[in-house]
XYZ file of C-alpha atoms in Angstrom:
471
model
C 22.060 16.001 -0.096
C 23.883 13.416 2.305
C 21.680 10.556 3.313
C 21.406 9.438 6.864
C 23.366 6.558 8.609
C 21.730 5.213 11.401
C 23.964 2.447 12.943
C 21.520 -0.639 12.794
C 22.514 -4.381 13.372
C 22.320 -5.920 10.031
C 25.068 -8.346 10.143
C 23.963 -11.894 10.322
C 20.424 -10.968 9.648
C 18.489 -11.387 6.355
C 19.138 -7.785 4.530
C 15.867 -5.680 4.651
C 15.411 -5.793 0.779
C 14.661 -9.378 1.044
C 12.972 -9.357 4.153
C 10.371 -6.430 3.198
C 8.135 -8.307 0.383
C 9.315 -6.400 -2.937
C 6.012 -6.245 -4.478
C 3.907 -4.966 -1.370
C 2.294 -1.503 -1.361
C 4.308 -0.464 1.398
C 7.547 -1.284 -0.028
C 6.401 0.554 -3.451
C 5.052 3.640 -1.598
C 8.733 3.790 0.218
C 10.426 3.648 -2.774
C 8.619 5.980 -5.153
C 8.251 8.726 -2.128
C 11.921 8.966 -1.526
C 12.783 8.879 -4.996
C 10.069 12.032 -5.283
C 11.941 13.700 -2.434
C 15.411 13.035 -4.017
C 14.240 14.381 -7.370
C 14.414 10.799 -9.107
C 12.353 9.183 -11.562
C 11.112 5.965 -11.558
C 11.166 4.536 -14.711
C 14.151 2.546 -13.707
C 12.927 0.648 -10.818
C 12.751 -3.113 -11.628
C 10.150 -5.415 -13.231
C 7.793 -7.745 -11.247
C 9.003 -10.242 -8.826
C 8.233 -13.886 -8.941
C 5.670 -13.051 -6.249
C 4.076 -10.028 -8.382
C 3.499 -12.456 -11.480
C 2.055 -15.093 -9.019
C -0.408 -11.964 -7.360
C -1.487 -11.423 -10.714
C -1.781 -14.630 -12.351
C -1.985 -14.393 -16.321
C -4.848 -16.247 -17.956
C -2.307 -18.734 -20.204
C 0.273 -18.566 -17.438
C 1.925 -21.728 -15.743
C 0.233 -21.542 -12.225
C 2.360 -23.944 -10.812
C 5.770 -22.475 -11.749
C 4.265 -19.409 -10.978
C 3.649 -20.674 -7.295
C 7.090 -21.732 -7.216
C 8.405 -18.830 -8.224
C 7.128 -16.853 -5.474
C 8.436 -19.722 -3.434
C 11.983 -19.368 -4.321
C 11.975 -15.347 -3.667
C 10.327 -15.817 -0.330
C 12.238 -16.065 2.880
C 12.981 -19.602 3.992
C 11.018 -20.307 7.101
C 14.640 -20.774 9.625
C 15.234 -17.350 8.462
C 12.342 -15.427 10.596
C 14.666 -16.242 13.923
C 17.247 -13.742 12.353
C 14.963 -10.801 10.929
C 15.663 -7.944 12.631
C 12.687 -5.307 12.334
C 14.590 -2.357 14.257
C 16.957 -2.895 11.105
C 14.165 -2.931 8.681
C 13.276 0.297 10.254
C 16.688 1.944 9.914
C 16.406 0.785 6.244
C 13.266 2.481 5.994
C 14.518 5.931 6.789
C 17.966 5.572 5.091
C 15.940 5.758 2.163
C 15.450 9.496 2.705
C 18.011 12.629 2.546
C 18.957 14.501 5.860
C 17.732 18.125 4.590
C 18.619 21.293 6.810
C 16.829 22.546 8.664
C 14.780 19.576 8.869
C 11.675 18.185 6.956
C 8.568 20.449 7.507
C 6.011 17.529 7.938
C 6.398 13.495 8.152
C 3.424 11.441 7.191
C 3.470 7.644 8.869
C 0.977 4.705 9.096
C -1.117 2.919 6.883
C -0.107 2.057 3.141
C -2.241 4.465 0.917
C -1.259 6.047 -2.456
C -2.690 9.164 -1.655
C -0.719 9.126 1.389
C 2.432 9.048 -0.465
C 1.348 11.651 -2.702
C 0.552 14.050 -0.116
C 3.986 13.499 1.480
C 5.668 14.354 -1.662
C 3.510 17.272 -2.352
C 4.753 19.098 1.579
C 8.434 17.830 0.729
C 7.569 15.275 3.497
C 8.738 11.519 3.925
C 6.551 8.925 4.436
C 6.742 5.866 7.402
C 5.421 2.952 7.559
C 3.506 1.798 10.438
C 4.107 -2.320 9.239
C 5.670 -4.246 6.738
C 4.933 -7.421 4.789
C 6.969 -10.470 5.150
C 6.542 -13.368 2.679
C 7.755 -16.654 3.655
C 7.974 -20.131 2.100
C 5.446 -22.889 3.308
C 7.080 -26.188 2.196
C 4.281 -28.860 1.130
C 1.532 -25.976 1.551
C -2.189 -26.390 0.700
C -4.015 -23.047 -0.849
C -7.373 -25.101 -0.479
C -6.084 -25.459 3.781
C -6.772 -22.472 5.559
C -5.894 -24.513 9.100
C -2.965 -25.805 8.100
C -1.947 -21.822 6.918
C -2.556 -21.000 10.314
C -0.912 -23.708 11.985
C 2.408 -23.068 9.621
C 1.861 -19.478 10.355
C 2.023 -19.914 14.345
C 5.526 -21.289 14.084
C 6.894 -18.722 11.652
C 5.096 -16.127 14.137
C 6.640 -17.344 17.062
C 10.139 -17.526 15.032
C 9.508 -14.102 14.256
C 8.037 -12.791 17.589
C 10.661 -14.184 19.554
C 13.284 -12.307 17.609
C 11.318 -9.217 17.837
C 8.800 -8.404 21.056
C 8.352 -4.945 19.718
C 6.154 -5.949 16.902
C 2.277 -7.703 16.164
C 2.023 -10.488 13.337
C -1.460 -10.399 11.288
C -1.114 -13.630 8.911
C -3.371 -12.902 5.694
C -4.377 -16.150 4.121
C -6.201 -14.812 0.469
C -6.255 -17.121 -2.556
C -8.364 -14.524 -4.242
C -5.544 -11.526 -4.067
C -2.459 -13.981 -4.135
C -3.338 -16.589 -6.387
C -1.401 -19.735 -6.534
C 1.398 -17.843 -4.537
C -1.027 -18.438 -1.378
C -0.560 -22.459 -1.565
C 3.441 -22.166 -1.666
C 3.791 -19.236 0.720
C 2.783 -17.444 4.000
C 1.682 -13.448 4.161
C 3.105 -12.095 7.607
C 2.339 -8.383 7.936
C 4.354 -7.216 10.717
C 3.347 -4.216 12.469
C 5.409 -2.275 15.082
C 3.685 -1.818 18.054
C 6.028 0.785 19.481
C 8.024 3.057 17.388
C 11.292 1.203 16.328
C 14.025 3.088 17.399
C 15.633 4.030 13.958
C 12.154 6.278 13.449
C 12.400 7.845 17.046
C 16.078 8.937 16.130
C 14.817 10.041 12.574
C 11.875 12.063 14.072
C 13.950 13.759 16.682
C 16.441 14.239 14.675
C 15.129 14.736 10.879
C 12.152 17.382 12.072
C 12.285 20.999 12.281
C 11.177 22.366 15.090
C 6.951 22.559 15.055
C 6.687 19.852 12.183
C 3.460 18.276 11.446
C 3.318 14.562 12.151
C 0.240 13.370 10.198
C -0.556 9.844 11.256
C -2.823 7.984 8.500
C -4.811 4.850 9.772
C -6.988 2.163 7.899
C -10.086 2.188 9.988
C -11.494 -0.842 8.193
C -12.775 -4.107 10.065
C -12.548 -7.378 9.196
C -13.045 -10.618 11.313
C -9.850 -11.611 13.124
C -8.664 -15.049 14.958
C -6.661 -14.246 17.792
C -4.268 -16.433 18.430
C -2.600 -15.227 21.401
C 0.593 -14.063 21.692
C 0.677 -11.104 19.701
C -0.075 -13.428 16.442
C -3.539 -13.028 14.715
C -5.110 -14.674 11.273
C -7.460 -13.623 9.332
C -9.223 -15.073 6.141
C -9.153 -12.368 2.927
C -8.790 -8.932 2.801
C -10.706 -5.477 2.000
C -8.725 -5.183 -0.932
C -10.168 -8.138 -2.567
C -13.466 -6.390 -2.699
C -15.092 -9.549 -1.228
C -17.248 -10.050 1.940
C -16.204 -11.561 4.958
C -18.803 -14.645 4.519
C -17.332 -14.979 0.856
C -14.567 -16.500 2.793
C -16.147 -18.630 5.055
C -18.592 -20.297 2.883
C -16.448 -20.209 -0.599
C -17.988 -17.533 -3.205
C -17.650 -17.655 -6.994
C -14.345 -15.782 -6.226
C -12.589 -18.036 -4.161
C -14.058 -20.809 -5.793
C -12.176 -19.790 -9.174
C -9.063 -18.813 -7.060
C -8.855 -22.354 -5.341
C -9.767 -24.456 -8.686
C -7.118 -22.418 -10.816
C -4.070 -22.926 -7.912
C -5.492 -27.006 -7.862
C -7.378 -26.289 -4.736
C -10.271 -28.199 -4.046
C -13.423 -25.648 -2.690
C -14.581 -28.386 -1.023
C -12.075 -29.200 1.062
C -12.096 -25.456 2.521
C -12.885 -25.145 5.708
C -12.189 -22.155 7.933
C -10.775 -22.068 11.484
C -13.075 -23.610 14.159
C -12.621 -20.599 16.781
C -15.041 -17.732 16.322
C -13.165 -14.523 15.038
C -13.871 -11.357 16.431
C -14.413 -7.918 14.488
C -10.862 -6.230 14.882
C -8.836 -3.802 12.517
C -7.968 -5.442 8.967
C -4.293 -6.248 8.205
C -3.120 -2.382 7.319
C -4.565 -0.994 10.372
C -2.564 0.600 13.136
C -1.403 -1.020 16.732
C -2.735 1.188 19.415
C 0.528 1.501 21.280
C 2.398 2.463 18.076
C 0.153 5.433 18.041
C 0.596 6.281 21.620
C 4.603 5.796 21.691
C 4.543 8.359 18.808
C 2.760 10.930 20.362
C 5.030 10.500 23.560
C 7.735 10.852 21.453
C 7.152 14.014 19.245
C 5.296 15.768 21.493
C 8.450 17.895 22.520
C 9.626 18.303 18.653
C 6.493 19.036 16.815
C 3.310 18.600 19.301
C 0.467 16.318 19.110
C 0.651 14.799 15.996
C -2.721 14.766 13.505
C -4.475 11.660 13.341
C -6.431 10.867 10.129
C -8.577 7.965 9.661
C -10.141 6.397 6.698
C -13.007 3.732 6.563
C -12.855 4.013 2.870
C -9.777 4.513 0.773
C -11.843 6.893 -1.792
C -12.260 9.128 0.842
C -8.267 9.945 1.452
C -8.075 10.039 -2.274
C -10.785 12.368 -2.945
C -9.535 14.821 -0.528
C -5.860 14.605 -1.232
C -6.766 14.743 -4.645
C -8.907 18.325 -4.037
C -6.017 19.402 -1.367
C -3.580 19.409 -4.374
C -5.462 21.131 -6.732
C -5.831 23.662 -4.545
C -2.325 23.965 -3.799
C -1.578 23.917 -7.570
C -4.371 27.213 -8.440
C -3.046 28.695 -5.334
C 0.840 28.389 -7.467
C -0.762 29.740 -10.603
C -1.048 26.500 -12.400
C -4.150 25.257 -14.333
C -4.371 22.355 -12.440
C -7.110 21.045 -15.014
C -4.864 17.702 -15.573
C -5.815 14.460 -13.855
C -3.797 11.380 -13.406
C -5.885 8.346 -11.855
C -3.454 5.765 -10.309
C -4.345 2.074 -9.082
C -2.400 0.125 -6.946
C 1.275 0.182 -7.333
C 0.823 2.341 -10.279
C 1.340 5.852 -9.310
C 4.608 7.657 -9.442
C 3.978 10.876 -6.977
C 7.322 13.000 -8.194
C 6.270 12.852 -11.596
C 2.897 13.717 -10.759
C 4.828 17.030 -9.409
C 6.663 18.024 -12.137
C 3.909 17.535 -14.320
C 1.421 19.458 -12.367
C -1.119 16.740 -12.158
C -3.774 16.353 -9.742
C -3.342 13.034 -8.393
C -6.154 10.335 -7.232
C -5.476 6.761 -6.413
C -7.922 3.804 -6.255
C -6.697 1.282 -3.662
C -7.181 -1.602 -6.512
C -9.752 -1.834 -9.897
C -12.842 -2.801 -8.280
C -16.394 -1.904 -9.398
C -16.835 0.189 -5.789
C -13.334 1.797 -5.858
C -13.964 3.234 -9.612
C -17.646 4.464 -9.103
C -16.111 6.720 -6.280
C -13.406 8.139 -8.522
C -16.219 8.428 -11.057
C -18.476 10.433 -8.678
C -15.750 12.288 -7.186
C -14.183 13.314 -11.173
C -18.233 14.113 -12.293
C -18.561 16.704 -9.072
C -15.486 18.852 -9.507
C -14.398 21.509 -11.518
C -14.096 19.902 -15.222
C -10.395 18.828 -15.789
C -8.887 19.647 -19.650
C -7.016 15.859 -19.668
C -7.606 12.882 -17.855
C -5.247 9.508 -17.725
C -6.026 6.675 -16.156
C -3.372 4.011 -15.204
C -4.914 0.681 -14.658
C -3.167 -2.133 -12.430
C -5.097 -5.699 -13.645
C -6.114 -7.446 -10.451
C -5.096 -10.781 -12.522
C -8.272 -12.238 -12.281
C -11.955 -11.990 -13.468
C -14.707 -11.227 -10.762
C -18.298 -9.343 -10.619
C -16.606 -7.092 -8.207
C -13.622 -6.114 -10.690
C -14.296 -2.804 -12.595
C -14.951 -3.470 -16.487
C -12.924 -1.412 -18.452
C -16.088 0.956 -19.973
C -16.233 1.764 -16.047
C -12.814 2.946 -16.301
C -13.463 4.605 -19.476
C -16.437 6.438 -18.171
C -13.620 8.010 -15.694
C -11.611 9.375 -18.721
C -14.938 10.769 -20.374
C -15.278 13.530 -18.079
C -12.120 15.211 -19.246
C -12.993 18.499 -21.621
C -10.207 17.436 -24.407
C -8.012 14.606 -23.633
C -9.377 11.159 -22.358
C -6.695 8.428 -22.107
C -6.651 5.255 -20.254
C -3.629 3.350 -20.867
C -4.050 0.274 -23.032
C -1.139 -1.634 -22.180
C -3.007 -2.093 -18.863
C -6.218 -2.749 -20.588
C -4.709 -5.309 -23.303
C -5.236 -8.537 -21.194
C -7.430 -7.122 -18.952
C -8.072 -8.403 -16.351
C -5.123 -10.496 -16.332
C -1.621 -9.833 -16.314
C 1.079 -7.535 -13.967
C 2.630 -4.218 -14.718
C 5.565 -2.600 -12.772
C 5.557 0.098 -11.066
C 8.025 1.649 -13.352
C 5.291 1.621 -16.353
C 3.474 4.577 -13.999
C 6.443 6.142 -14.626
C 6.820 5.993 -18.195
C 3.432 6.908 -19.106
C 3.528 10.041 -16.762
C 6.598 11.084 -18.063
C 5.668 11.054 -21.565
C 3.111 14.032 -20.392
C 4.334 17.512 -20.821
C 6.113 18.910 -17.678
C 5.029 22.290 -16.398
C 8.034 23.278 -14.452
C 9.132 24.910 -11.768
C 7.593 22.568 -9.610
C 6.251 24.985 -7.026
C 7.181 25.440 -3.189
C 6.221 22.421 -1.043
C 2.571 22.774 0.055
C 2.669 23.841 3.808
C 1.582 21.479 6.362
C -1.068 23.958 7.385
C -2.468 24.188 4.179
C -2.446 20.299 3.880
C -4.579 19.801 7.520
C -6.847 22.459 6.592
C -7.799 21.267 2.985
C -7.795 17.689 4.219
C -10.523 18.391 6.994
C -12.616 20.661 4.294
C -12.507 18.233 1.392
C -12.266 15.145 3.805
C -15.080 15.416 6.387
C -17.720 15.462 4.275
C -16.513 12.179 3.104
C -16.149 10.707 6.622
C -12.352 11.309 7.054
C -11.518 12.082 10.557
C -9.078 14.479 11.093
C -8.124 15.389 14.554
């Protein structure tokens, strides 16, 4: 298979590999989906970056060193004037092979592990509607969100000046990012229109009548609108906390600030009242409109898949894949529960595993996984992979709750012990998931890809009762 080549203005700009945060969920999903379509294993993926280690800081770590390491691998503020979002889009599409007569479908939108599993099962690419950029914050202060907003405004202004077709959502979250929140800024860069490389890819690489699934995160969060396509939010849904916990510091925020040498009493949110809006992984309205206009003549109207809870899409995709495996003559009685960045869609296909994905190791997320497993036909084997959150908390699932998910297995219940060794601290690389899953018995050959028609039918059947919208 040849790889697609699209001319893109890379010269003079930071390379996309540096622009897109290495351990961001969207970057991981792009990598594992592209490898699945190319039939490549993920066990040689890189170890966590310094930013990753700061995100999941360990109980015995040198927090100051981790914060400095995160800054070293981040972009310099002056680099933002040279960032080219169109070049990033060209780099994204270049990860996928050129196929003849074209892909039967494409999944595009918010980062969700089960969307990557669904794309791989259909033999389709997954394209992100946004990407995360991490920027150095000289003299930053983890306990000063107003200072983060001011510094972010300058960074966003430079990025937007070079890229008027994007919007910037800045997130300041010491709970999720640990000490790195005091040395770097996190800018979620969301395309407001289809970038040229996406447009070319969709028009050239989709076969006539292909299905376009637009997956959108419908969760809301208080947002400070700073104008000029720049907005700011404190905390994020994947922290497991409530927005008020970031206004009047709750126990998790207090703990995170103290670990990063911050002062909880100094924490003051911006004075401007926020309004409720889509959280950082949400889609820009103009992006959806542009997608519909672009692919209308090639693929017809895109199907919109919206979730208010990540578990709704996870359960719908797991049910769909299980039905596809049964229809292909597989036993479909082996389940793999992934978490965060620990997933490998390609290895799941080779081993005929039913994939269920938890966004984060939170009590509510694991409880939903437990309920889904309990209400499903019994699995003979259940393997559970846990991405440690890097912090203890009342909202983090205890190990016994993860064990309870595996206990529904009829024969083999396996919770990965490397992930539990220092839980809830530590960080595991994505390739750890590949290594664990590759040790399982493969069930070859892989069946023909799930048809897009079956995928959309089953998403409606399994997801609608859970609140998933497919229309």
